[in-house]
PDB file of C-alpha atoms in Angstrom:
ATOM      1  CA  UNK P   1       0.000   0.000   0.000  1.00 63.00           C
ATOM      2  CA  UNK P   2       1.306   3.224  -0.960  1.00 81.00           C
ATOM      3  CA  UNK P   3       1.632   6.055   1.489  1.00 94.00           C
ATOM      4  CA  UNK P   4       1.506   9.642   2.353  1.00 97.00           C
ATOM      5  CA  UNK P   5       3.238  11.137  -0.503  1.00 97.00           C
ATOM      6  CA  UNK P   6       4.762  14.756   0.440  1.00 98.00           C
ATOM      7  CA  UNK P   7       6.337  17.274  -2.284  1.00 97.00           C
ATOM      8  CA  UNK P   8       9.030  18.844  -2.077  1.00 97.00           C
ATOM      9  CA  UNK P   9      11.730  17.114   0.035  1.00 97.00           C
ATOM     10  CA  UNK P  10      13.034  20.054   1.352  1.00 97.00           C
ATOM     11  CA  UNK P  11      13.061  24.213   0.301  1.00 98.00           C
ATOM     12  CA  UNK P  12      14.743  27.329   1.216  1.00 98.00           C
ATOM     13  CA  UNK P  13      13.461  30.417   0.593  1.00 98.00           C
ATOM     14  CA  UNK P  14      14.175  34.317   2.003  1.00 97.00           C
ATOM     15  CA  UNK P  15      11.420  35.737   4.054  1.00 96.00           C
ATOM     16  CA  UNK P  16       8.868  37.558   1.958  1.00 97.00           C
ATOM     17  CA  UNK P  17       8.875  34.728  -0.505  1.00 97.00           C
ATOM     18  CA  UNK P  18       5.761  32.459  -1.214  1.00 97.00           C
ATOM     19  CA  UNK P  19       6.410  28.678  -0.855  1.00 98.00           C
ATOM     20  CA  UNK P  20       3.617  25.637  -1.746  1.00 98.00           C
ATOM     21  CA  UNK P  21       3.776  21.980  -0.327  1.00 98.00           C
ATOM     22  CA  UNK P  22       2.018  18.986  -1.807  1.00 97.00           C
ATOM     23  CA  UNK P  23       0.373  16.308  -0.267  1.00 97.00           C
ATOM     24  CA  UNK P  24      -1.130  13.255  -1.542  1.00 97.00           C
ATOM     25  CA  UNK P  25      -2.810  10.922   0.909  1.00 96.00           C
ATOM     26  CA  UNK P  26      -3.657   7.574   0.905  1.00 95.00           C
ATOM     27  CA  UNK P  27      -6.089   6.322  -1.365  1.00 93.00           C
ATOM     28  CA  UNK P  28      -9.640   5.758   0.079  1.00 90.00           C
ATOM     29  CA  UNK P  29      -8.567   8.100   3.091  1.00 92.00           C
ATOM     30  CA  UNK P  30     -11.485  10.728   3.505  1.00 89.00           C
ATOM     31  CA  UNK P  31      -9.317  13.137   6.282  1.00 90.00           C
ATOM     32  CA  UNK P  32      -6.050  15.002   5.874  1.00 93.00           C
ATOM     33  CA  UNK P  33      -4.254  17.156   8.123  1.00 94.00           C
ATOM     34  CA  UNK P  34      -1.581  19.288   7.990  1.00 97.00           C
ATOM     35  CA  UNK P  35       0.787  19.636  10.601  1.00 97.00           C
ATOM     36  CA  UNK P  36       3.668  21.861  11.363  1.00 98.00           C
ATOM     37  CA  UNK P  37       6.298  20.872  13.557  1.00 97.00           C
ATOM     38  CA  UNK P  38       9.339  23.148  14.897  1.00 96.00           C
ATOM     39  CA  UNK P  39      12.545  21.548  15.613  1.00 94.00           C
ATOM     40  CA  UNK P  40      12.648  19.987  19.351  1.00 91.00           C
ATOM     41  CA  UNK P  41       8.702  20.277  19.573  1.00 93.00           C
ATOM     42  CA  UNK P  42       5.808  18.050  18.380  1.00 94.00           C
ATOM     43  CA  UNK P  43       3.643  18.380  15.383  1.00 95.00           C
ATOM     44  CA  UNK P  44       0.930  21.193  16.101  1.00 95.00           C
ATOM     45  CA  UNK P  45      -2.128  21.257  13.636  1.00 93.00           C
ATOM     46  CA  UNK P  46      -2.610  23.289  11.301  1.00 96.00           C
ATOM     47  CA  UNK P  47      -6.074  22.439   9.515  1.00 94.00           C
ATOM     48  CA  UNK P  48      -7.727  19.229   9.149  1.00 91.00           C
ATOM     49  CA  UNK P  49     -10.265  18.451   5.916  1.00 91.00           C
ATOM     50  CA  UNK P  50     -12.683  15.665   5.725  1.00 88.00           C
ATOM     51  CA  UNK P  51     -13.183  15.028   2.012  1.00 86.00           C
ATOM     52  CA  UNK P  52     -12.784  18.736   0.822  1.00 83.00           C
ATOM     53  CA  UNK P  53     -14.365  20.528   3.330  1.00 90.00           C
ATOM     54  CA  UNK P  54     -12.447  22.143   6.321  1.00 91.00           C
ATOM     55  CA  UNK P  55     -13.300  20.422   9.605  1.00 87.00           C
ATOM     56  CA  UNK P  56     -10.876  22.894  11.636  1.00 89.00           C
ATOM     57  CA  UNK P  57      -8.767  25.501  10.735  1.00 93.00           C
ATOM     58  CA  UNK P  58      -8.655  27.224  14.084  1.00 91.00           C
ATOM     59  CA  UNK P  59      -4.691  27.412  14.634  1.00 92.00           C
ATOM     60  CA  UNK P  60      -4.054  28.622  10.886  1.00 95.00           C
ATOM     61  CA  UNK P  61      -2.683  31.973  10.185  1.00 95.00           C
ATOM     62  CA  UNK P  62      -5.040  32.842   8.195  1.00 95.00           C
ATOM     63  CA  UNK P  63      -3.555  35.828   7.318  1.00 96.00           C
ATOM     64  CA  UNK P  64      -0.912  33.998   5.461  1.00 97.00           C
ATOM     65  CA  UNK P  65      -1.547  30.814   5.120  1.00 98.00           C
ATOM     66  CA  UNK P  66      -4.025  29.281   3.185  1.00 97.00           C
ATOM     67  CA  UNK P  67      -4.563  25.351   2.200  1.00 97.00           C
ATOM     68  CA  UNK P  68      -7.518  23.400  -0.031  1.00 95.00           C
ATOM     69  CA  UNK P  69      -8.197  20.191  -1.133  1.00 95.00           C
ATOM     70  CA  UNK P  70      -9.439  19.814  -4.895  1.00 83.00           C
ATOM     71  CA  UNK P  71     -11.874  16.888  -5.203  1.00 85.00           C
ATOM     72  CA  UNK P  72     -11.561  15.496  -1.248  1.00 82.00           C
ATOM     73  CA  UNK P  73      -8.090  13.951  -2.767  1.00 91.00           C
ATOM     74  CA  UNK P  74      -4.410  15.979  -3.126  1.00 95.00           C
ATOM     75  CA  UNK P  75      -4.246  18.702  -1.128  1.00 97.00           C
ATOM     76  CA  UNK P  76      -1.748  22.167  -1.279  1.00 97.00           C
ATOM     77  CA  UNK P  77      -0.764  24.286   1.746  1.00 98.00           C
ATOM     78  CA  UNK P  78       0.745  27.710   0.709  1.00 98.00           C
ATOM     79  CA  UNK P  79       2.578  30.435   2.659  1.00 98.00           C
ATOM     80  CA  UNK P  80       2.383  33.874   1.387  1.00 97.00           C
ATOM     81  CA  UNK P  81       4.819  35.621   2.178  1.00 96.00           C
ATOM     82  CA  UNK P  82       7.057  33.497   4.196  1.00 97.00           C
ATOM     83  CA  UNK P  83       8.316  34.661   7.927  1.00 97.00           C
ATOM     84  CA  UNK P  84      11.676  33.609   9.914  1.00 97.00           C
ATOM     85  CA  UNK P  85       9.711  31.858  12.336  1.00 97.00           C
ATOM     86  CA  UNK P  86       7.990  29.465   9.534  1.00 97.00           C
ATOM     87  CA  UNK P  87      10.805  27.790   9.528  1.00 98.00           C
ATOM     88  CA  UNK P  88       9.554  23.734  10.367  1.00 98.00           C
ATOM     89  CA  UNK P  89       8.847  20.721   8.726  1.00 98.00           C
ATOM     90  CA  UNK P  90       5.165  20.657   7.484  1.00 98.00           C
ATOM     91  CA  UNK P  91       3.987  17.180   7.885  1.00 98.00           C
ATOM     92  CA  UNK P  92       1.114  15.622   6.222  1.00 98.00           C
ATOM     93  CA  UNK P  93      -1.146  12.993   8.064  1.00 95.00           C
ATOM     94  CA  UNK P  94      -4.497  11.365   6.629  1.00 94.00           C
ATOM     95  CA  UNK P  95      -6.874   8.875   8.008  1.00 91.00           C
ATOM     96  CA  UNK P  96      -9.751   6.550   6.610  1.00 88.00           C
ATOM     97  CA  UNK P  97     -12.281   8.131   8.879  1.00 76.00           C
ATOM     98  CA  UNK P  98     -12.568  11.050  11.665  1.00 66.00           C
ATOM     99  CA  UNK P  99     -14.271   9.585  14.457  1.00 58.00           C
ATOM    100  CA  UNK P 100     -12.759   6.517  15.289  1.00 62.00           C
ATOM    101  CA  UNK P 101     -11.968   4.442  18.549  1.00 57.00           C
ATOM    102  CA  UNK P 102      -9.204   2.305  16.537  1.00 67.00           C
ATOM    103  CA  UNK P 103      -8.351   5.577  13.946  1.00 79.00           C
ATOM    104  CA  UNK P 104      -4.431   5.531  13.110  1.00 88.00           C
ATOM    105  CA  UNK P 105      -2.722   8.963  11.459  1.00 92.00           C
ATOM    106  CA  UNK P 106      -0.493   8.351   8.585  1.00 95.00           C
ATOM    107  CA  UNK P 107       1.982  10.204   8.281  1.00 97.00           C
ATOM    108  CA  UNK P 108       4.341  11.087   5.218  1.00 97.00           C
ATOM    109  CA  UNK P 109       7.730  12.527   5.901  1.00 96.00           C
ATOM    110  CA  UNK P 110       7.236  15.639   5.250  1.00 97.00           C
ATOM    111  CA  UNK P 111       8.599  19.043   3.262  1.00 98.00           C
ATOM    112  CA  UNK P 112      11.463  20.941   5.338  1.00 97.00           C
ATOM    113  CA  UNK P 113      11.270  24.204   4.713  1.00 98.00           C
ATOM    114  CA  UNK P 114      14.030  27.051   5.876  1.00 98.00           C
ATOM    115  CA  UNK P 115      13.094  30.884   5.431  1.00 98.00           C
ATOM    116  CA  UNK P 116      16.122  32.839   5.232  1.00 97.00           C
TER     117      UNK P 116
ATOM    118  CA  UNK C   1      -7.568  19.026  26.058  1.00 57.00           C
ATOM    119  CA  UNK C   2      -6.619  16.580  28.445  1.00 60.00           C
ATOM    120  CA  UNK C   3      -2.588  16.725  28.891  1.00 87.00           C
ATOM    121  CA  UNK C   4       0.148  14.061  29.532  1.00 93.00           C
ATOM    122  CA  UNK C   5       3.769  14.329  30.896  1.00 94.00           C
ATOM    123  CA  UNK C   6       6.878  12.279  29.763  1.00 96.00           C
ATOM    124  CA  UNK C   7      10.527  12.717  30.500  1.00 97.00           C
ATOM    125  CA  UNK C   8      12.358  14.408  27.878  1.00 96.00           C
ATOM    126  CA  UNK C   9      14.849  11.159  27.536  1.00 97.00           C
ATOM    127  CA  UNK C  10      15.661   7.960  27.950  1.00 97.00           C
ATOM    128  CA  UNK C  11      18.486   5.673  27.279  1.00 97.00           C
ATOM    129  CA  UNK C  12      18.324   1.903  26.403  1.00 96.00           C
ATOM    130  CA  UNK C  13      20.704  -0.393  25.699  1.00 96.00           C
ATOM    131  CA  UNK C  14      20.145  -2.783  22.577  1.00 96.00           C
ATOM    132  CA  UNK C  15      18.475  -6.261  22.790  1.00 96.00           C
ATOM    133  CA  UNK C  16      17.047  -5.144  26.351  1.00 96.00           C
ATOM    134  CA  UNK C  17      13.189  -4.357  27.638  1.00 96.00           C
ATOM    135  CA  UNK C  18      12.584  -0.710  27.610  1.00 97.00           C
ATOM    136  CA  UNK C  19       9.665   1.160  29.404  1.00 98.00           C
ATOM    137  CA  UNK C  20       8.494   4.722  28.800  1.00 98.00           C
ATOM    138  CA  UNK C  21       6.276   6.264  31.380  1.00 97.00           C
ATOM    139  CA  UNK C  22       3.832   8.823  30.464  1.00 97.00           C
ATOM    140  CA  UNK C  23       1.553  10.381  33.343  1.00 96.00           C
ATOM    141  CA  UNK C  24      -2.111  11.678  32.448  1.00 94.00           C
ATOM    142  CA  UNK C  25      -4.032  12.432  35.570  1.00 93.00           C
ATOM    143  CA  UNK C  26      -6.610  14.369  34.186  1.00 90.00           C
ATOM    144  CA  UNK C  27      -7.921  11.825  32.040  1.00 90.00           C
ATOM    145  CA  UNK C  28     -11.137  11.106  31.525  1.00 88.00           C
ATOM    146  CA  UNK C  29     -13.390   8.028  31.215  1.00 86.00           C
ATOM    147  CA  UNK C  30     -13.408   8.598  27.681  1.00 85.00           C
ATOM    148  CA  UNK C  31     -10.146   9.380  26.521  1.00 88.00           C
ATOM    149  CA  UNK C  32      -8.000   6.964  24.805  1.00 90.00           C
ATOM    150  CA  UNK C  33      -4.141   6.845  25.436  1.00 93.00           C
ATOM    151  CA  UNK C  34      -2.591   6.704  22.083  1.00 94.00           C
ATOM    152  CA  UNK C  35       1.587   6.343  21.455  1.00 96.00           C
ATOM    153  CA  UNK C  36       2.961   7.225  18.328  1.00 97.00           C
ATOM    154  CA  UNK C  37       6.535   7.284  17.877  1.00 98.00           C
ATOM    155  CA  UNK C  38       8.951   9.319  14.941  1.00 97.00           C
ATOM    156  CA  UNK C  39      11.835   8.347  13.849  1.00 96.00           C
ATOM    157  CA  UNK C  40      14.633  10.934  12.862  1.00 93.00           C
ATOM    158  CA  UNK C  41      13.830  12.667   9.473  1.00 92.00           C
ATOM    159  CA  UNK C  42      10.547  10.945   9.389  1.00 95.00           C
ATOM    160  CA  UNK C  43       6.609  11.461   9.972  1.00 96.00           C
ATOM    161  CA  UNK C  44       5.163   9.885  13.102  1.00 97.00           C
ATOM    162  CA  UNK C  45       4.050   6.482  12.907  1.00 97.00           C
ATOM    163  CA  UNK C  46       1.274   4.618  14.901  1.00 95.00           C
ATOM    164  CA  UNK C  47       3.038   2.150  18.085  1.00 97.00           C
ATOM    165  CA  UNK C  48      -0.609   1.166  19.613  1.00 95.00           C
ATOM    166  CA  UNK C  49      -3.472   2.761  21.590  1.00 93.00           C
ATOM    167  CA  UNK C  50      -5.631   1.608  24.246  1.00 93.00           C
ATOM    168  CA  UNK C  51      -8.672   2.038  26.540  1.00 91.00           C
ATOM    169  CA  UNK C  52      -8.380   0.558  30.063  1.00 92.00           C
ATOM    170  CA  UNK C  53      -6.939  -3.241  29.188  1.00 90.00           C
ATOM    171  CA  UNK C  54      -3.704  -4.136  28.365  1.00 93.00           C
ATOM    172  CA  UNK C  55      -2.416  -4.171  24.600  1.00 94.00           C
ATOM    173  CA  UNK C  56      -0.269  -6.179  22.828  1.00 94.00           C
ATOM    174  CA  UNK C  57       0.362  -6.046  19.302  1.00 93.00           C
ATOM    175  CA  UNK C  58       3.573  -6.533  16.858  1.00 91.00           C
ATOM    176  CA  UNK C  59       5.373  -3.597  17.733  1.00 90.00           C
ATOM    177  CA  UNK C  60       5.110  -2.810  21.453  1.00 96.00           C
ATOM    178  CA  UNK C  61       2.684  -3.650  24.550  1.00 97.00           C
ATOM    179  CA  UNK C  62       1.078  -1.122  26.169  1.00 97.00           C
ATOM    180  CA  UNK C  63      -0.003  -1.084  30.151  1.00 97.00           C
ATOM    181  CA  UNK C  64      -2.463   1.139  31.842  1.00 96.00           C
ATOM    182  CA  UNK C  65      -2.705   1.437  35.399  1.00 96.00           C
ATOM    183  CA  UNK C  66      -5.725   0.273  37.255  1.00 94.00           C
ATOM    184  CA  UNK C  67      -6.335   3.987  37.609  1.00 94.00           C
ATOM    185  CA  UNK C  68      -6.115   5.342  34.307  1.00 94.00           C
ATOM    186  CA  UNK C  69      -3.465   7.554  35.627  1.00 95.00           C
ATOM    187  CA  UNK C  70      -0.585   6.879  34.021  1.00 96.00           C
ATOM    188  CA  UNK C  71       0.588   3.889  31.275  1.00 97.00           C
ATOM    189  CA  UNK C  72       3.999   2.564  30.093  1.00 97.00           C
ATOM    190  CA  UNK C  73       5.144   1.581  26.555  1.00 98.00           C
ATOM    191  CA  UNK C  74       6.842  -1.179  26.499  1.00 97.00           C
ATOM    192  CA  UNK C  75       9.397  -1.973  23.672  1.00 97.00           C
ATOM    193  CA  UNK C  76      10.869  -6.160  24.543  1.00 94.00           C
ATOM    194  CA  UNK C  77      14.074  -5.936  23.157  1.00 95.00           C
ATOM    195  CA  UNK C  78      15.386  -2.315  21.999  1.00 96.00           C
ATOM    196  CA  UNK C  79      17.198  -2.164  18.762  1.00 96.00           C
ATOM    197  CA  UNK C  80      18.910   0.525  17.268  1.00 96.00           C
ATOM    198  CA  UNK C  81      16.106   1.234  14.664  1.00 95.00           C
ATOM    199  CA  UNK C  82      14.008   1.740  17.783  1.00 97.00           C
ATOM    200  CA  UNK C  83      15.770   5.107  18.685  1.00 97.00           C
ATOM    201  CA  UNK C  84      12.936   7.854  17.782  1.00 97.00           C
ATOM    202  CA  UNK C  85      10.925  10.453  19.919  1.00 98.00           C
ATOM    203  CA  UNK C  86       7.859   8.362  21.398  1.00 98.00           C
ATOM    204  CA  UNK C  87       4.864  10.512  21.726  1.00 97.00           C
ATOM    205  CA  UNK C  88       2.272   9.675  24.342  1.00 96.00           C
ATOM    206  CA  UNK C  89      -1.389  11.301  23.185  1.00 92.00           C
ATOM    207  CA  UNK C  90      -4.924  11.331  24.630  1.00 90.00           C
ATOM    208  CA  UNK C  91      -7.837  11.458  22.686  1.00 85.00           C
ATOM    209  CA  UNK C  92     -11.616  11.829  23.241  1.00 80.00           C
ATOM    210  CA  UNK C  93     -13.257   9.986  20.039  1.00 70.00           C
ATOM    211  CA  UNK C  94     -16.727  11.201  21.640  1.00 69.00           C
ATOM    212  CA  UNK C  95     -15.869  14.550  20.967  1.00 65.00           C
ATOM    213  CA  UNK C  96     -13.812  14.231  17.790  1.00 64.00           C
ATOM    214  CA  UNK C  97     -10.504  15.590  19.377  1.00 71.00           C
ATOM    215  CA  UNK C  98      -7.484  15.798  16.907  1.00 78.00           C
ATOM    216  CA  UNK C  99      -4.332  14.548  17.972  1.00 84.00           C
ATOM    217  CA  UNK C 100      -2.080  17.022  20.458  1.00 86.00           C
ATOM    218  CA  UNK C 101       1.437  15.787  20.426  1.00 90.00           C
ATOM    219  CA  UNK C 102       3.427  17.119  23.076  1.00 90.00           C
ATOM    220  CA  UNK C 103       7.057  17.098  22.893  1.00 92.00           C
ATOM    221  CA  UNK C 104       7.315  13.238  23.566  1.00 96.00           C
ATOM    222  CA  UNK C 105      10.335  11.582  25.038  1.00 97.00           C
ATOM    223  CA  UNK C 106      13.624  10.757  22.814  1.00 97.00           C
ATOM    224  CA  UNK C 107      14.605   7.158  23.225  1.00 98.00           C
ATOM    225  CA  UNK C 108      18.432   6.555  22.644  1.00 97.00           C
ATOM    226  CA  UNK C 109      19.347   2.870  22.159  1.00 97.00           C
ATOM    227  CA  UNK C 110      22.916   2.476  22.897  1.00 96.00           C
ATOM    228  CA  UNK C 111      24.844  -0.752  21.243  1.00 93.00           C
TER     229      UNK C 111
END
């Protein structure tokens, strides 16, 4: 079974920039998430979609970034423009249904980015 | 969201049992205690999750005091592909919480 598929590997970019990560979940899986994680912490969510609507977007800065999910499948996070402090991996999760006693996360290994 | 607590590190040596504590004692009667674990440069992965019995499965066991308090993960033998930041995260499926991971605790297995 294929996995979470994450584009690109890694990117630097100077502050001001815009950047765009790519995320492909797992086929058949109706939720993604996107996660960003700084180094020596744990992932923190960023938005979470069930299908393509947007089930919670409550710790996304809004004001700069901005993420959809054409067709409940692939989905795109951008960052426009680009601070020092989002600097972080930005890891991509999805799972075959929301609500779930036995529900596992998926992870894919995520895009490193570096603002500079 | 109810919160856990796990030392920042542990050491292990290889081809011996290794248990990770994590506290929760706020948890409630519905939360599940879920461990995930990441190894360097990748995404977490799923070790096991549990309720209120004891759980075994290919990767790890999991044991959860009579309480509900606290729980251990339990790796049998450590190898060096075991070395990875183990995450220990509770979740309320009756209200659709999302996963918090807190900073988890970085297992070192030493040869």
């Amino acid at each position: 079974e294929a996995g979470v598929a994450q584009s690109p590997r890694y990117k630097i970019i100077e502050k001001r920039q815009s950047v765009a990560f790519w995320c492909n979940p797992i086929s058949g899986h109706a939720t993604l998430y996107w996660y960003q994680q700084i180094l020596g912490q744990g992932p923190k969510l960023l938005i979470q979609f069930q299908n393509n609507g947007v089930v919670d977007d409550s710790q996304l800065p809004k004001d700069r970034f901005s993420a959809e999910r054409l067709k409940g499948v692939d989905s795109t996070l951008k960052i426009q423009p680009a601070k020092l402090e989002d600097s972080a991996v930005y890891l991509c999760a999805s799972s075959l249904r929301p609500v779930e006693t036995n529900e596992k996360l998926f992870f894919g290994s995520g895009t490193q980015l570096s603002v500079l | 969201d109810a919160k856990t607590t796990q030392p920042n590190s542990m050491e292990s040596n290889e081809e011996e049992p290794v248990h990770l504590p994590c506290n929760h004692s706020t948890i409630s009667g519905t939360d599940y205690i879920h461990w995930y674990r990441q190894l360097p440069s990748q995404g977490p992965e799923y070790v096991i999750h549990g309720l209120t019995s004891n759980v075994n499965n290919r990767m790890a066991s999991l044991a959860i005091a009579e309480d509900r308090k606290s729980s251990t993960l339990i790796l049998h033998r450590a190898t060096l592909r075991d070395a990875a930041v183990y995450y220990c995260i509770l979740r309320d499926v009756n209200y659709g919480q999302n996963f918090v991971f807190g900073p988890g605790t970085r297992l070192s297995v030493l040869p």
